[in-house]
CSV table of C-alpha atoms in Angstrom, one decimal:
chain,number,residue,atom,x,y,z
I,70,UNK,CA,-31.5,33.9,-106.2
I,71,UNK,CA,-34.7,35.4,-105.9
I,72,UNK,CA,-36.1,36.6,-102.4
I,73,UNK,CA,-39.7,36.1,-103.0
I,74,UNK,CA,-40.9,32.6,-103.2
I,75,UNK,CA,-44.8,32.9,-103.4
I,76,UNK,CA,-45.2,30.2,-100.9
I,77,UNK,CA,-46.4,32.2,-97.5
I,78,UNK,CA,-49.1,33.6,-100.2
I,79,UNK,CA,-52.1,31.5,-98.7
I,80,UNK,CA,-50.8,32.7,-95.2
I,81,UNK,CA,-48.5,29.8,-94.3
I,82,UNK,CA,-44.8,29.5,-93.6
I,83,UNK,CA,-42.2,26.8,-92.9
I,84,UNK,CA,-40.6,26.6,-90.1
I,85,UNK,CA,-36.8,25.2,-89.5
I,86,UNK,CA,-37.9,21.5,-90.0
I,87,UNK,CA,-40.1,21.8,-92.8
I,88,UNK,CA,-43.4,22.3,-90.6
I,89,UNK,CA,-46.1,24.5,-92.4
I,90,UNK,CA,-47.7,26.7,-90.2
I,91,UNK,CA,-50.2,29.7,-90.0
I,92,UNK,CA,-48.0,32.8,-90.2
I,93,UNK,CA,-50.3,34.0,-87.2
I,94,UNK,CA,-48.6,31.1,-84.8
I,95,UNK,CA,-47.8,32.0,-81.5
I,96,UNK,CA,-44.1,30.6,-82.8
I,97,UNK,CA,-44.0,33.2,-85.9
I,98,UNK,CA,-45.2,35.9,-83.3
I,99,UNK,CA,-42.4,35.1,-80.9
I,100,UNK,CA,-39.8,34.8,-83.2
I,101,UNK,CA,-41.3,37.8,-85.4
I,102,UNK,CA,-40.8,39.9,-82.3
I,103,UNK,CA,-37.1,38.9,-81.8
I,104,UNK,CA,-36.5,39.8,-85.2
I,105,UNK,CA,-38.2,43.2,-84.7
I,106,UNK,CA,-36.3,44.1,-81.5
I,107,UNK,CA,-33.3,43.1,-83.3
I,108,UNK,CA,-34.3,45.9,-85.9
I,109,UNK,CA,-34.7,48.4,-83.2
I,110,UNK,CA,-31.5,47.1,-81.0
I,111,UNK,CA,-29.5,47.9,-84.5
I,112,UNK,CA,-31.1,51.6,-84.4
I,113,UNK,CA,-29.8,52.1,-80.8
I,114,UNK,CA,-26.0,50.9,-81.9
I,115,UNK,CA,-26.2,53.1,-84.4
I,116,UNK,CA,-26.9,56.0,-82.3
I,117,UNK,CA,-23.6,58.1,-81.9
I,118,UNK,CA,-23.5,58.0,-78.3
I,119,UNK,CA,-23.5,54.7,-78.5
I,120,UNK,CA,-20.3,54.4,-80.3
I,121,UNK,CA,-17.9,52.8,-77.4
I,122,UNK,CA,-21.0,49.8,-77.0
I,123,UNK,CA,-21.4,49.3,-81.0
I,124,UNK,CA,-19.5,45.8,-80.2
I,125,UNK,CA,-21.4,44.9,-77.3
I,126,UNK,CA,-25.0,45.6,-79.2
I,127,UNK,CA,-23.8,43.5,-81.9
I,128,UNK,CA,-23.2,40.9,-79.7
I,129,UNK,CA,-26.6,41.5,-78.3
I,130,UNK,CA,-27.7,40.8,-82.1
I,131,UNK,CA,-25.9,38.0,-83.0
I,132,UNK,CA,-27.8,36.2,-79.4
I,133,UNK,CA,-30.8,37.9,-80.7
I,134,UNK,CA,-29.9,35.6,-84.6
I,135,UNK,CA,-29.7,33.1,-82.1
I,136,UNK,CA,-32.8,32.8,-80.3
I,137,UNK,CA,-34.8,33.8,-83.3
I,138,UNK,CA,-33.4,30.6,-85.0
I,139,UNK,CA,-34.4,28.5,-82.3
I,140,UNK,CA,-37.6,29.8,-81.8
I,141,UNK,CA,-38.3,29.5,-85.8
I,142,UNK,CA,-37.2,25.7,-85.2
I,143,UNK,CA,-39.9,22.8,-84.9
I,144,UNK,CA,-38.8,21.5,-81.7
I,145,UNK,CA,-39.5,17.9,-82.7
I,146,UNK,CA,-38.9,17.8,-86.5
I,147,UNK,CA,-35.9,20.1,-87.1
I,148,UNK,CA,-32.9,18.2,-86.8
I,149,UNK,CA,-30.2,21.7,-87.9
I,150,UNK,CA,-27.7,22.2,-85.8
I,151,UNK,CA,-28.7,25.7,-84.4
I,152,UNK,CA,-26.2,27.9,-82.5
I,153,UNK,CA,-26.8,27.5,-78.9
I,154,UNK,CA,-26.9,30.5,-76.1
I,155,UNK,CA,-24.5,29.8,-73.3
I,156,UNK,CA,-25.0,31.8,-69.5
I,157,UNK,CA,-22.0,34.0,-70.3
I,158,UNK,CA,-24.5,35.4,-72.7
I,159,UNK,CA,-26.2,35.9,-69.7
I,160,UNK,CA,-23.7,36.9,-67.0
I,161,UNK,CA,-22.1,39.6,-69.6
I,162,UNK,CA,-25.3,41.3,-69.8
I,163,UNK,CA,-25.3,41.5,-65.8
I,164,UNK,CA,-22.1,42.4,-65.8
I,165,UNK,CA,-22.8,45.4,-68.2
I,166,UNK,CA,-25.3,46.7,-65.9
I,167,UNK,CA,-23.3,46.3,-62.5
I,168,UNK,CA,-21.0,48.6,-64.5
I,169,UNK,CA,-23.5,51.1,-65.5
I,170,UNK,CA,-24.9,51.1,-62.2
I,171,UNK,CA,-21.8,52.6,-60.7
I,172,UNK,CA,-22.2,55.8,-62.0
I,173,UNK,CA,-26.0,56.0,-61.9
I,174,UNK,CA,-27.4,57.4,-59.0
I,175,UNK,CA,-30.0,55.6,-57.1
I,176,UNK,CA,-33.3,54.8,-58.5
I,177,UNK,CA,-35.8,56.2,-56.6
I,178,UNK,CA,-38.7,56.8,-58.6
I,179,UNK,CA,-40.6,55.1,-62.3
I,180,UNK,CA,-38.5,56.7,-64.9
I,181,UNK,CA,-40.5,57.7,-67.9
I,182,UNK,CA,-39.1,56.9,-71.2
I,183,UNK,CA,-37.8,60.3,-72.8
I,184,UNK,CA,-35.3,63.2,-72.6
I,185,UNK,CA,-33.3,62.2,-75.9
I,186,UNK,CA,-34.0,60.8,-78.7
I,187,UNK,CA,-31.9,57.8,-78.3
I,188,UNK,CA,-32.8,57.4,-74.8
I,189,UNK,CA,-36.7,56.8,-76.0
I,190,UNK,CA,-34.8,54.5,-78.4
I,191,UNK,CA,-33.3,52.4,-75.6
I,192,UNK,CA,-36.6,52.4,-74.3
I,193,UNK,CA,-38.8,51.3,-77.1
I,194,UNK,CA,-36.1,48.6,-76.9
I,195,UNK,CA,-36.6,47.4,-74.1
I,196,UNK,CA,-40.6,47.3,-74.3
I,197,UNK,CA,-40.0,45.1,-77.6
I,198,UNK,CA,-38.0,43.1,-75.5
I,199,UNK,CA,-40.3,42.6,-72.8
I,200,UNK,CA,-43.3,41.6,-75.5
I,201,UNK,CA,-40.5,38.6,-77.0
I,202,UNK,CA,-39.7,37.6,-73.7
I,203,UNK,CA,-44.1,37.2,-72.7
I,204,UNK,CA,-44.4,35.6,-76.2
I,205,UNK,CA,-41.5,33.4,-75.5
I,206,UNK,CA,-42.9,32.2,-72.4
I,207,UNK,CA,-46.6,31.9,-73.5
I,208,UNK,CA,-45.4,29.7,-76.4
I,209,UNK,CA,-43.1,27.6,-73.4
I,210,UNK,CA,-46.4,26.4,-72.3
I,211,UNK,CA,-47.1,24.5,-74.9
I,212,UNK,CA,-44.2,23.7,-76.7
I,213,UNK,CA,-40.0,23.5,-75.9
I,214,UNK,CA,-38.8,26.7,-75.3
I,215,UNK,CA,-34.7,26.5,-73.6
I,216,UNK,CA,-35.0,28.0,-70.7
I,217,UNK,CA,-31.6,30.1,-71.3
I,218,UNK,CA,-33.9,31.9,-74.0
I,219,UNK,CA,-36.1,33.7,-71.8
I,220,UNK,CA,-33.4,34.2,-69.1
I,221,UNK,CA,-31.7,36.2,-71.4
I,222,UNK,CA,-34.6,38.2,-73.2
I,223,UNK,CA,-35.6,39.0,-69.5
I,224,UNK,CA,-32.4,40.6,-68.5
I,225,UNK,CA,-31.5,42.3,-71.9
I,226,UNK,CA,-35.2,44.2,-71.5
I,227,UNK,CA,-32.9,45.4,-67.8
I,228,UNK,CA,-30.0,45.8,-69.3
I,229,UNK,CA,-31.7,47.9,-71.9
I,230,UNK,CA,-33.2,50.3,-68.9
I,231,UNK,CA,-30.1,50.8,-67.5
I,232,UNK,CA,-28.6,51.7,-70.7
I,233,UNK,CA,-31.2,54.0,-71.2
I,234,UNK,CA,-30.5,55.5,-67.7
I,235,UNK,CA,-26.7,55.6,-68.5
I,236,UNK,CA,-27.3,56.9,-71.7
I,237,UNK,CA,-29.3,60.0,-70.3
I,238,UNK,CA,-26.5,60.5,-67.5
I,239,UNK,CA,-23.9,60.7,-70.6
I,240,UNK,CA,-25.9,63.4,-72.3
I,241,UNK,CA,-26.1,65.1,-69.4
I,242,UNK,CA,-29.9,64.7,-69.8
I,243,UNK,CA,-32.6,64.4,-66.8
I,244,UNK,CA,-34.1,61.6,-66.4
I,245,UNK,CA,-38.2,61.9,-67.1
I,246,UNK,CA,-39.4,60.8,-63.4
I,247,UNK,CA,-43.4,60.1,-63.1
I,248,UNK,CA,-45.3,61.9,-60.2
I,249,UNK,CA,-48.5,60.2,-59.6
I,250,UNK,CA,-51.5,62.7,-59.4
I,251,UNK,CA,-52.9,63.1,-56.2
């Protein structure tokens, strides 16, 4: 099977449905963005100090497979059967962070992203994130968007800061706090 198919060549793709549309849609942004943050959530499992979570980010994935189909779907054409996201997608990710939060101490300041390498990682995660989740929501105002979709990219992009702050307190890192100029 070949991978290329010349037919985006003039700019245009197909979305799940059969829908031609400009590969600069709002809905090929969205979905483009999940797909990206997916990329960089699969760098962060494969960081070694994220060994114990390499289940749960691949989890986070699959969800991530998940949303990405549906936002690659034509709401009123496509009639596939998509894989749906449920609120224990949800709840696990709160749960997650409740855990982490038991050995952090207490925020008290903006944390900058930095002091490892693969807590920047967790961090350019989680600004990825929180671009998907505004694209998700700007493309919501026009078209179907389930609103379990943007409940979930909203709290991976916090569960993804807490990892990052649990991440640096497992290295034994300091976290990188800003100090506003005065």
């Amino acid at each position: 099977m070949k991978i290329y198919t010349k037919t985006g060549d003039q700019g245009l793709t197909s979305l799940i449905g059969g829908t031609r549309v400009p590969k600069s849609s709002l809905r090929i942004e969205a979905y483009g963005t999940v797909d990206e943050l997916n990329a960089y959530i699969g760098l962060l499992r494969d960081q070694d100090i994220n060994a114990p979570r390499r289940p749960l980010l691949k989890e986070i994935q699959d969800r991530l497979f998940t949303i990405g189909s549906a936002l690659a779907a034509d709401p009123e054409k496509s009639r596939m059967k998509l894989p749906d996201l449920h609120d224990a997608d949800v709840t696990l990710l709160e749960d997650e962070m409740d855990r982490m939060n038991e050995a952090l101490p207490e925020l008290r300041a903006f944390i900058l992203p930095g002091g490892h390498p693969a807590v920047s990682q967790a961090h350019v995660a989680r600004c990825v994130c929180r671009r998907a989740e505004r694209l998700a929501v700007h493309l919501r105002e026009d078209s179907f968007v389930a609103d379990l979709v943007v409940m979930y990219l909203n709290r991976l992009s916090d569960y993804l800061f807490v990892l990052s702050r649990y991440m640096a307190h497992e290295l034994g890192v300091e976290e990188v706090t800003w100090k506003a100029r005065v």
